Amino acid sequence: MSVSDRPILIKKVKKVSGGGHHGGAWKVAYADFVTAMMAFFLLMWLINTTDPEQKRGIAEYFAPASVSETTSGSGGILGGTSLGDDGVKSAGSQSVLEELAPEAPATDQTGSSLSSASDAALQAEIQKREAAEFASAAESLRQAMQSMPELAELSKQLIVDQTPEGLRIQLVDQEGRSMFDNNSARPNARAQVLLRAVAKVINQLPNRISITGHTSAAPGSSRASAPADWSLSSERANGSRLVLQGAGVDPDRVYSVAGKAGSDPLYPDDPTLAGNRRIAIVLLREAPVLPSDTSL
């Protein structure tokens, strides 16, 4: 047989990668699984190590509603602080209505609304958020008082608390540290600094405000209020209103300006104390506007 007549043999070699296994793709999937589990357990650990107040603060930070205009470390007297209990840029009670009252709630076959938020639940939610906003605003004001030298020395003349009416901010006299000159209705320089600081907080919240002036009883007098104290306390409340409006507070937000003379002393046991002379500014609790009929 000649060389040209020999049969041609073709040998095919099948290559098997990885020694017959499935390669390393399972390792990537397993690594992703381990990473996810580690993140999950880390989250559970963080949840168990934080107290309810911290959890509420974290939730409010990431919520879409707030009253803070800035999150920077600058920007004025309240720069770098968050006034909102709900995170950034609160729209007030309207945002709650938008969340809890969707435009097209589901209905059953009888046509009644299936919305889970009743009027009472909505009211409670709004009140809860409003109280949280008030608490955050009060804390921000206290921090501003401590952080700025021109306000730190006046911090003892500012009393902030929550009342059934709303968030009350009181500018009180101290012995030798009056908010007004004797028998004058114009706030002095010390009072104007405090009022401008209060205006920063007022401008962060949507609530209307009431301003009330108070005087103290004269030493040795049997009456809590002299006749002239009524007009003087009213004029001092109005003078405070003018300073607030000069600091940027919208005039339309002023609900009332009144004078109570010495009829409502801060220290009833001693109506003559200087602390009874004060200006009380209340950010009023606002009742939400609810539809008269929630059914379709």
C-alpha positions in Angstrom: 0.0 0.0 0.0 1.5 3.3 -1.0 1.6 6.3 1.3 -1.1 8.1 -0.6 -3.5 5.2 -0.2 -3.3 5.1 3.6 -6.5 6.2 5.5 -6.5 9.6 7.2 -7.3 9.4 10.9 -8.6 12.5 12.8 -8.2 12.5 16.5 -10.6 14.8 18.5 -9.5 15.6 22.0 -12.3 16.8 24.3 -11.0 19.3 26.9 -12.7 19.3 30.2 -12.1 22.5 32.3 -11.9 22.4 36.0 -11.2 18.8 36.3 -14.9 17.9 35.5 -16.4 20.3 38.0 -18.7 23.3 37.4 -16.1 26.0 37.7 -16.0 28.8 40.3 -19.4 30.6 39.7 -20.8 29.0 42.9 -18.2 30.8 44.9 -19.4 34.2 43.7 -23.0 33.3 44.6 -22.0 32.0 48.0 -20.0 35.2 48.7 -23.0 37.3 47.9 -25.1 35.2 50.2 -22.7 35.5 53.1 -22.4 39.3 52.6 -26.1 39.7 52.6 -26.5 37.6 55.8 -23.7 39.6 57.5 -25.5 42.8 56.6 -28.8 41.4 57.9 -27.3 40.4 61.2 -25.5 43.7 61.5 -28.8 45.5 61.0 -30.5 43.3 63.7 -27.7 44.0 66.1 -27.9 47.7 65.6 -31.7 47.6 66.1 -31.2 45.8 69.4 -28.5 48.1 70.7 -30.4 51.4 70.1 -33.0 52.8 72.5 -36.5 53.9 71.3 -35.5 57.6 71.2 -32.6 56.8 68.9 -34.7 54.7 66.7 -37.3 57.5 66.4 -34.6 60.0 65.6 -33.1 57.7 62.9 -36.6 57.2 61.4 -37.3 60.9 61.4 -34.0 61.7 59.8 -34.9 59.6 56.8 -38.5 60.6 56.6 -39.5 62.9 53.7 -41.0 65.6 55.9 -39.2 68.1 58.1 -38.9 71.7 59.1 -35.2 72.2 58.6 -34.1 74.6 55.8 -30.4 73.6 55.9 -28.3 70.6 56.9 -25.0 72.4 56.5 -22.7 73.4 59.3 -23.3 77.1 58.6 -26.2 79.3 57.6 -27.0 81.4 60.6 -28.1 81.0 64.1 -29.5 77.5 63.7 -27.1 76.3 61.0 -26.2 72.6 61.3 -29.2 71.7 63.4 -32.4 69.9 62.4 -35.7 71.2 63.7 -37.8 68.6 62.0 -38.9 65.5 63.7 -39.6 64.1 60.3 -36.3 64.6 58.6 -35.8 67.4 56.0 -38.1 70.1 54.7 -41.3 69.5 56.5 -44.5 70.7 54.9 -46.3 70.7 58.3 -49.7 69.1 58.8 -50.4 69.1 55.0 -47.8 66.5 54.4 -49.5 64.2 56.9 -52.8 64.7 55.1 -51.2 63.8 51.8 -49.7 60.6 53.2 -52.7 59.4 55.1 -55.4 60.5 52.7 -54.5 59.3 49.2 -56.4 60.8 46.2 -58.2 57.6 45.2 -58.8 55.3 48.2 -60.0 51.8 47.5 -63.7 51.1 48.0 -65.7 48.0 48.6 -68.9 46.9 46.7 -71.1 49.1 48.8 -69.1 52.2 47.9 -67.7 52.9 51.4 -64.1 53.9 51.8 -61.6 51.2 52.8 -59.0 53.8 54.1 -57.4 52.5 57.3 -56.9 56.0 58.7 -60.0 57.2 60.4 -60.5 60.8 61.4 -59.4 60.0 65.0 -56.3 58.2 63.8 -55.4 61.1 61.5 -55.8 63.6 64.3 -53.6 61.5 66.6 -50.9 61.1 64.0 -50.9 64.9 63.3 -50.7 65.7 66.9 -47.9 63.2 67.4 -45.9 64.7 64.6 -46.6 68.3 65.7 -45.5 67.5 69.3 -42.3 66.0 67.9 -41.7 69.0 65.7 -42.2 71.3 68.7 -39.7 69.2 70.8 -37.1 69.3 68.0 -37.6 73.1 67.6 -37.2 73.7 71.3 -34.0 71.6 71.4 -32.6 73.5 68.4 -33.3 76.8 70.1 -31.6 75.6 73.3 -28.6 74.5 71.3 -28.4 77.8 69.5 -28.5 79.6 72.8 -25.5 77.6 74.1 -23.5 77.7 70.9 -23.5 81.5 70.3 -21.7 83.7 72.8 -24.2 86.6 72.4 -27.0 84.2 73.4 -25.4 82.0 75.9 -25.5 84.6 78.7 -29.2 85.1 78.0 -30.2 81.4 78.1 -31.5 81.7 81.6 -34.0 84.3 80.5 -35.6 81.9 78.0 -38.2 79.3 79.1 -39.4 76.8 76.5 -42.1 74.3 77.2 -45.2 72.6 75.6 -48.7 73.5 76.7 -52.1 72.4 75.6 -52.1 75.5 73.4 -48.8 74.7 71.7 -45.0 75.4 72.0 -44.6 78.2 74.5 -41.4 80.4 74.4 -41.2 82.9 77.3 -38.7 85.7 77.6 -38.6 86.5 81.3 -37.0 89.3 83.3 -34.3 88.5 85.9 -33.3 90.8 88.7 -31.1 93.4 87.1 -31.7 92.0 83.6 -35.0 93.4 82.2 -36.4 92.8 78.8 -37.8 96.3 78.7 -36.7 99.6 80.2 -38.8 100.9 83.1 -42.4 101.8 81.9 -41.2 101.3 78.3 -43.0 99.3 75.6 -40.0 98.9 73.3 -37.9 95.8 73.8 -34.3 96.7 74.7 -31.2 95.4 72.9 -31.1 92.2 75.1 -34.8 91.4 74.3 -34.3 92.1 70.6 -31.5 89.6 70.4 -33.7 86.9 72.0 -36.7 87.8 69.8 -34.6 87.5 66.6 -33.4 84.0 67.8 -37.0 83.0 68.5 -38.0 84.3 65.0 -35.6 81.7 63.5 -37.6 78.9 65.1 -41.0 80.5 64.2 -40.0 80.7 60.6 -39.1 77.0 60.5 -42.7 76.0 61.5 -46.0 76.7 59.8 -48.0 77.3 62.9 -49.7 80.6 63.8 -48.5 82.4 66.9 -50.0 84.3 69.8 -48.0 86.9 71.8 -48.9 87.9 75.3 -47.4 90.5 77.6 -47.2 90.1 81.4 -46.2 92.4 84.2 -45.4 91.9 87.9 -47.2 93.3 90.9 -45.7 96.4 92.6 -43.9 95.6 95.9 -46.2 96.3 98.8 -49.3 96.5 96.6 -52.4 94.5 97.5 -53.4 94.3 93.8 -51.9 91.9 91.3 -52.3 94.5 88.5 -52.2 98.3 88.5 -54.6 99.9 85.9 -51.7 101.1 83.8 -50.3 97.5 83.7 -53.0 96.3 81.3 -52.0 98.8 78.6 -48.3 98.5 79.3 -48.4 94.7 78.9 -50.4 95.0 75.7 -48.0 97.5 74.3 -45.0 95.3 75.2 -46.6 92.4 73.4 -47.2 94.5 70.3 -43.6 95.8 70.5 -42.4 92.2 70.5 -44.6 91.5 67.5 -42.9 94.3 65.6 -39.4 92.9 66.3 -40.5 89.4 65.2 -41.9 90.8 62.0 -38.7 92.7 61.4 -36.9 89.4 61.7 -39.0 87.9 59.0 -42.1 86.5 60.6 -45.1 86.8 58.3 -47.6 89.2 59.8 -50.4 86.9 58.7 -49.2 84.3 61.1 -49.9 86.4 64.1 -53.1 85.1 65.6 -53.4 87.4 68.6 -51.5 90.1 70.6 -52.7 90.6 74.2 -51.7 91.9 77.5 -52.6 90.2 80.8 -50.9 92.6 83.2 -50.2 90.7 86.4 -53.3 88.4 86.3 -51.3 85.3 85.3 -48.0 85.4 87.3 -45.3 82.9 86.5 -44.6 82.6 90.2 -48.0 82.8 92.0 -46.4 82.6 95.4 -44.7 85.9 94.9 -46.3 88.1 92.2 -43.7 90.8 92.8 -40.8 88.7 91.4 -39.0 90.0 88.3 -39.7 86.7 86.5 -43.4 87.5 86.4 -42.5 90.2 83.9 -42.3 88.4 80.6 -43.4 88.0 77.0 -45.0 84.6 76.1 -44.9 83.5 72.5 -47.0 80.4 71.7 -46.8 78.5 68.4 -50.4 77.3 68.3 -51.4 73.7 67.7 -53.2 73.6 64.4 -56.3 71.4 63.8 -56.1 69.8 60.4 -58.8 70.6 57.8 -60.6 67.3 57.3 -63.2 66.5 54.6 -66.8 66.5 55.9 -67.5 63.2 54.1 -64.7 60.6 53.4 -67.0 58.2 51.5 -67.1 58.3 47.7 
